[in-house]
Short mmCIF file of C-alpha atoms and ligand atoms in Angstrom, two decimals:
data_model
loop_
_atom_site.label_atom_id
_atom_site.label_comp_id
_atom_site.label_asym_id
_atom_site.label_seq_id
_atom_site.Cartn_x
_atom_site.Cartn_y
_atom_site.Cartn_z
CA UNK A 69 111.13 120.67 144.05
CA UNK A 70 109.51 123.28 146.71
CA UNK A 71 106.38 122.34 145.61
CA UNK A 72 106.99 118.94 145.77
CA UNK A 73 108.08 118.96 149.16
CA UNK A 74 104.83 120.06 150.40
CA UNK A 75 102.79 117.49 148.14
CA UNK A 76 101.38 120.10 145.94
CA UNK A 77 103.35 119.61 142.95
CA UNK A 78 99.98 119.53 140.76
CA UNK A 79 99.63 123.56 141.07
CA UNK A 80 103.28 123.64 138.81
CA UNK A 81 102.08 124.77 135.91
CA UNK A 82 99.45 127.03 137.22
CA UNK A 83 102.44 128.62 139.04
CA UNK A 84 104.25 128.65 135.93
CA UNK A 85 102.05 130.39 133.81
CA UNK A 86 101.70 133.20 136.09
CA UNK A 87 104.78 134.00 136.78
CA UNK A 88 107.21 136.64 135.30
CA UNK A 89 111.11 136.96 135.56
CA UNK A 90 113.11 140.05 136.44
CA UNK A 91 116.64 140.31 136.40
CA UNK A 92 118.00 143.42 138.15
CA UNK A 93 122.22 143.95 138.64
CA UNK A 94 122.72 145.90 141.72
CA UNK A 95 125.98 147.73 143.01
CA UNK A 96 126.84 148.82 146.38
CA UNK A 97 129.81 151.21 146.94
CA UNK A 98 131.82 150.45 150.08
CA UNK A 99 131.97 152.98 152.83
CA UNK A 100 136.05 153.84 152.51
CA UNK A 101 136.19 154.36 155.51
CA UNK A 102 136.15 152.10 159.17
CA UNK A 103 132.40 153.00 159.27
CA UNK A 104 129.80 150.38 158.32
CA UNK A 105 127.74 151.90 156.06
CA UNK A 106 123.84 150.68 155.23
CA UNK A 107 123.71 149.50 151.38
CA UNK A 108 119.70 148.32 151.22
CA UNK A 109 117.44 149.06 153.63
CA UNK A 110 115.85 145.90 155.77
CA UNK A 111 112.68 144.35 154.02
CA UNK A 112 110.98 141.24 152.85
CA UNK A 113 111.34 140.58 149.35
CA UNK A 114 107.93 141.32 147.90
CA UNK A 115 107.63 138.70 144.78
CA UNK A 116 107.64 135.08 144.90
CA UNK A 117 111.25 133.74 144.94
CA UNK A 118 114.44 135.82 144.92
CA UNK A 119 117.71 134.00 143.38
CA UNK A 120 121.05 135.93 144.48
CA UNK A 121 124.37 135.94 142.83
CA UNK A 122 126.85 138.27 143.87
CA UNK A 123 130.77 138.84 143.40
CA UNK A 124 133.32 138.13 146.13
CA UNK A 125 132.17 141.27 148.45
CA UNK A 126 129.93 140.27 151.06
CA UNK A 127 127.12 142.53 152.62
CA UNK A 128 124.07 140.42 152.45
CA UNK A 129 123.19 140.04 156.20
CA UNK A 130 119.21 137.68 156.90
CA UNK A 131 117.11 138.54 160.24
CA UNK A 132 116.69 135.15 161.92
CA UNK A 133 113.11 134.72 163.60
CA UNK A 134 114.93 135.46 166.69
CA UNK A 135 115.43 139.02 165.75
CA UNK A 136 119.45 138.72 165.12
CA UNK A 137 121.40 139.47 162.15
CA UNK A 138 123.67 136.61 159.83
CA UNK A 139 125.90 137.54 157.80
CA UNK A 140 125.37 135.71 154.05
CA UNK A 141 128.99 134.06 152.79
CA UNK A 142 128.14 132.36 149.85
CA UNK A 143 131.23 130.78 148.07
CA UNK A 144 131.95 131.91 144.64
CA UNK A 145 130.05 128.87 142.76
CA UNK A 146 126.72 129.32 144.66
CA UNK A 147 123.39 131.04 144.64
CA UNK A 148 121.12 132.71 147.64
CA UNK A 149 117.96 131.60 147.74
CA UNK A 150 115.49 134.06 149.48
CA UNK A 151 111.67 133.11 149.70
CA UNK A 152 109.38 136.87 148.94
CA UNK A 153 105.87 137.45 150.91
CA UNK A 154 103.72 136.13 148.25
CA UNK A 155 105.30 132.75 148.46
CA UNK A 156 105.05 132.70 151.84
CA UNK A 157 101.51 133.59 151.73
CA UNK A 158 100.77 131.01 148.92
CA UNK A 159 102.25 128.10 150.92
CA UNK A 160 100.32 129.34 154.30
CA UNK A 161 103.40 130.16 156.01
CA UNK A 162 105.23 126.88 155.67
CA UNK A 163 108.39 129.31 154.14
CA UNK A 164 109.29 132.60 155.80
CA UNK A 165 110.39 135.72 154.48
CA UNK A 166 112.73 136.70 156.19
CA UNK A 167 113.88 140.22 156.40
CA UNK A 168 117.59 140.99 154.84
CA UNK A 169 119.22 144.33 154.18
CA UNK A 170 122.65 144.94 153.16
CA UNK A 171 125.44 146.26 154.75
CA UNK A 172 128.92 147.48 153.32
CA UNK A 173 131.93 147.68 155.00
CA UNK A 174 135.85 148.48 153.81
CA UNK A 175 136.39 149.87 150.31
CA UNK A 176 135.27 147.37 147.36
CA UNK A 177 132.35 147.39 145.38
CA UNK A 178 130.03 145.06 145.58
CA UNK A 179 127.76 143.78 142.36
CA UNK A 180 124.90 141.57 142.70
CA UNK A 181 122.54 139.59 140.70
CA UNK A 182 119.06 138.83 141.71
CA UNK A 183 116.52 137.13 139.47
CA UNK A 184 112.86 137.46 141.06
CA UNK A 185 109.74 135.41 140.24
CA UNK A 186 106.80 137.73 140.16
CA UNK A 187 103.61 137.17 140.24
CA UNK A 188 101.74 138.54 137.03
CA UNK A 189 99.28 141.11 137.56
CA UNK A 190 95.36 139.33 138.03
CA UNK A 191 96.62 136.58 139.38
CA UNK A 192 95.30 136.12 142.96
CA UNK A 193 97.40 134.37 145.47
CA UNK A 194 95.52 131.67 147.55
CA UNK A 195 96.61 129.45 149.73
CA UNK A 196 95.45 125.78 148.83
CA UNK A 197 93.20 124.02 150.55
CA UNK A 198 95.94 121.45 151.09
CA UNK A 199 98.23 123.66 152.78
CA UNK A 200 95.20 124.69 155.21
CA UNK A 201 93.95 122.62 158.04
CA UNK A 202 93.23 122.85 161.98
CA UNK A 203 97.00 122.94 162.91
CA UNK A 204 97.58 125.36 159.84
CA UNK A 205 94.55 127.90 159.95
CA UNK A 206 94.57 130.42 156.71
CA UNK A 207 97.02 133.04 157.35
CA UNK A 208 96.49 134.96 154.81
CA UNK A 209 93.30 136.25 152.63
CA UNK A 210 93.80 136.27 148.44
CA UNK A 211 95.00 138.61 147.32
CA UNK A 212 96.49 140.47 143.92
CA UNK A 213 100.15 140.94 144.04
CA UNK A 214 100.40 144.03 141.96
CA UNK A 215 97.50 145.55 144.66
CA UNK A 216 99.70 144.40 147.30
CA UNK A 217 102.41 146.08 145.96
CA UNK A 218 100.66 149.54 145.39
CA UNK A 219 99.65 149.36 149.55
CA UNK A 220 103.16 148.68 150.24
CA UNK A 221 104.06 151.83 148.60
CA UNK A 222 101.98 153.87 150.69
CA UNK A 223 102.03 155.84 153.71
CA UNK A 224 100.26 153.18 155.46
CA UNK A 225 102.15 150.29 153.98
CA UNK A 226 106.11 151.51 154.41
CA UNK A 227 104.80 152.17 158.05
CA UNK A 228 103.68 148.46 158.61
CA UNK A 229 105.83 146.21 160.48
CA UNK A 230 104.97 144.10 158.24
CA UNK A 231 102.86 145.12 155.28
CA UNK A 232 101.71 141.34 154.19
CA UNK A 233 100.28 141.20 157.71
CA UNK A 234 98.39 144.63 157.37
CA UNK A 235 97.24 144.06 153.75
CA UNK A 236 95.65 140.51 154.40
CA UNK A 237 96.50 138.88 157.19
CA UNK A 238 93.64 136.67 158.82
O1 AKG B 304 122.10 142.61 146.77
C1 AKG B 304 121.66 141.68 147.44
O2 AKG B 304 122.34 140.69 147.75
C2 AKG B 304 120.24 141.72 147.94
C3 AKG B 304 119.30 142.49 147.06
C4 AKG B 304 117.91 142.48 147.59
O3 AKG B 304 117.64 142.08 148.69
C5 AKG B 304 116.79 142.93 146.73
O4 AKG B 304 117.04 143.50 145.67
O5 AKG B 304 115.62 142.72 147.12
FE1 FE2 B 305 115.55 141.70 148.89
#
């Protein structure tokens, strides 16, 4: 359907084929107190696609581009859907990223469920030439996600505003 939307549906089951699946349960304890207390640390999602699934304790909170913070509320009988770096690189910046931490508050615990599309290692993430023209210059240079990964990990990388941008960016 993503793909669809921006006409390159014929890359579907080259994206398919190298892509892996992780499922990860998470658990954030609430504060118990009147403090706010930080659950996940602000980032961009790494991988590809992030779907979210979480009980009825809220925490999620998304950086808009405008630098402020909204809160997530999904209702019980829906998913998050959270675009990672390497997407956003692949489609030349036509999804963001956005940044997203989360925060508890009050005294219940809250469980999450996040399924991420990764990209498998070797596989370099271009851009295609359809998603590139004069009023959407390359962003981004290929690159290997699992590389990508190991610079975000260092020094250098969990110092970058935005590590995507200091790895590869045009
Ligand atoms: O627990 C959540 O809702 C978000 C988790 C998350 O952002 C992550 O694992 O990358
Ligand atoms: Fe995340």
């Amino acid at each position: 359907m993503v793909l669809e939307s921006l006409g390159v549906e014929k890359y579907l089951e080259e994206h398919i084929a190298s892509t892996n699946y992780l499922l990860r349960v998470m658990k954030y304890k609430g504060p118990e107190s009147s403090e706010n207390k930080l659950g996940l640390n602000a980032h961009t999602d790494k991988n590809i696609v992030t779907i979210l699934y979480q009980n009825q304790v809220d925490g999620l909170e998304v950086q808009t581009k405008d630098g402020e913070w909204i809160n997530v509320k999904p209702s019980p009988d829906s998913f998050t859907v959270m675009i990672g770096d390497s997407f956003y690189a692949w489609a030349n910046g036509r999804f963001h990223s956005p940044y997203h931490r989360v925060m508890m508050t009050g005294f219940e615990t809250r469980y999450s469920l996040g399924l991420f599309s990764i990209p498998k290692a070797g596989y370099i993430i271009k851009a295609p030439e359809e998603l590139v023209d004069e009023d959407h210059p390359l962003l981004f240079k290929a690159f290997d996600h699992v590389e990508f990964l190991g610079f975000y990990y260092t020094e250098a990388g969990q110092k970058a505003k935005s590590a995507l941008q200091t790895y590869c960016g045009v």
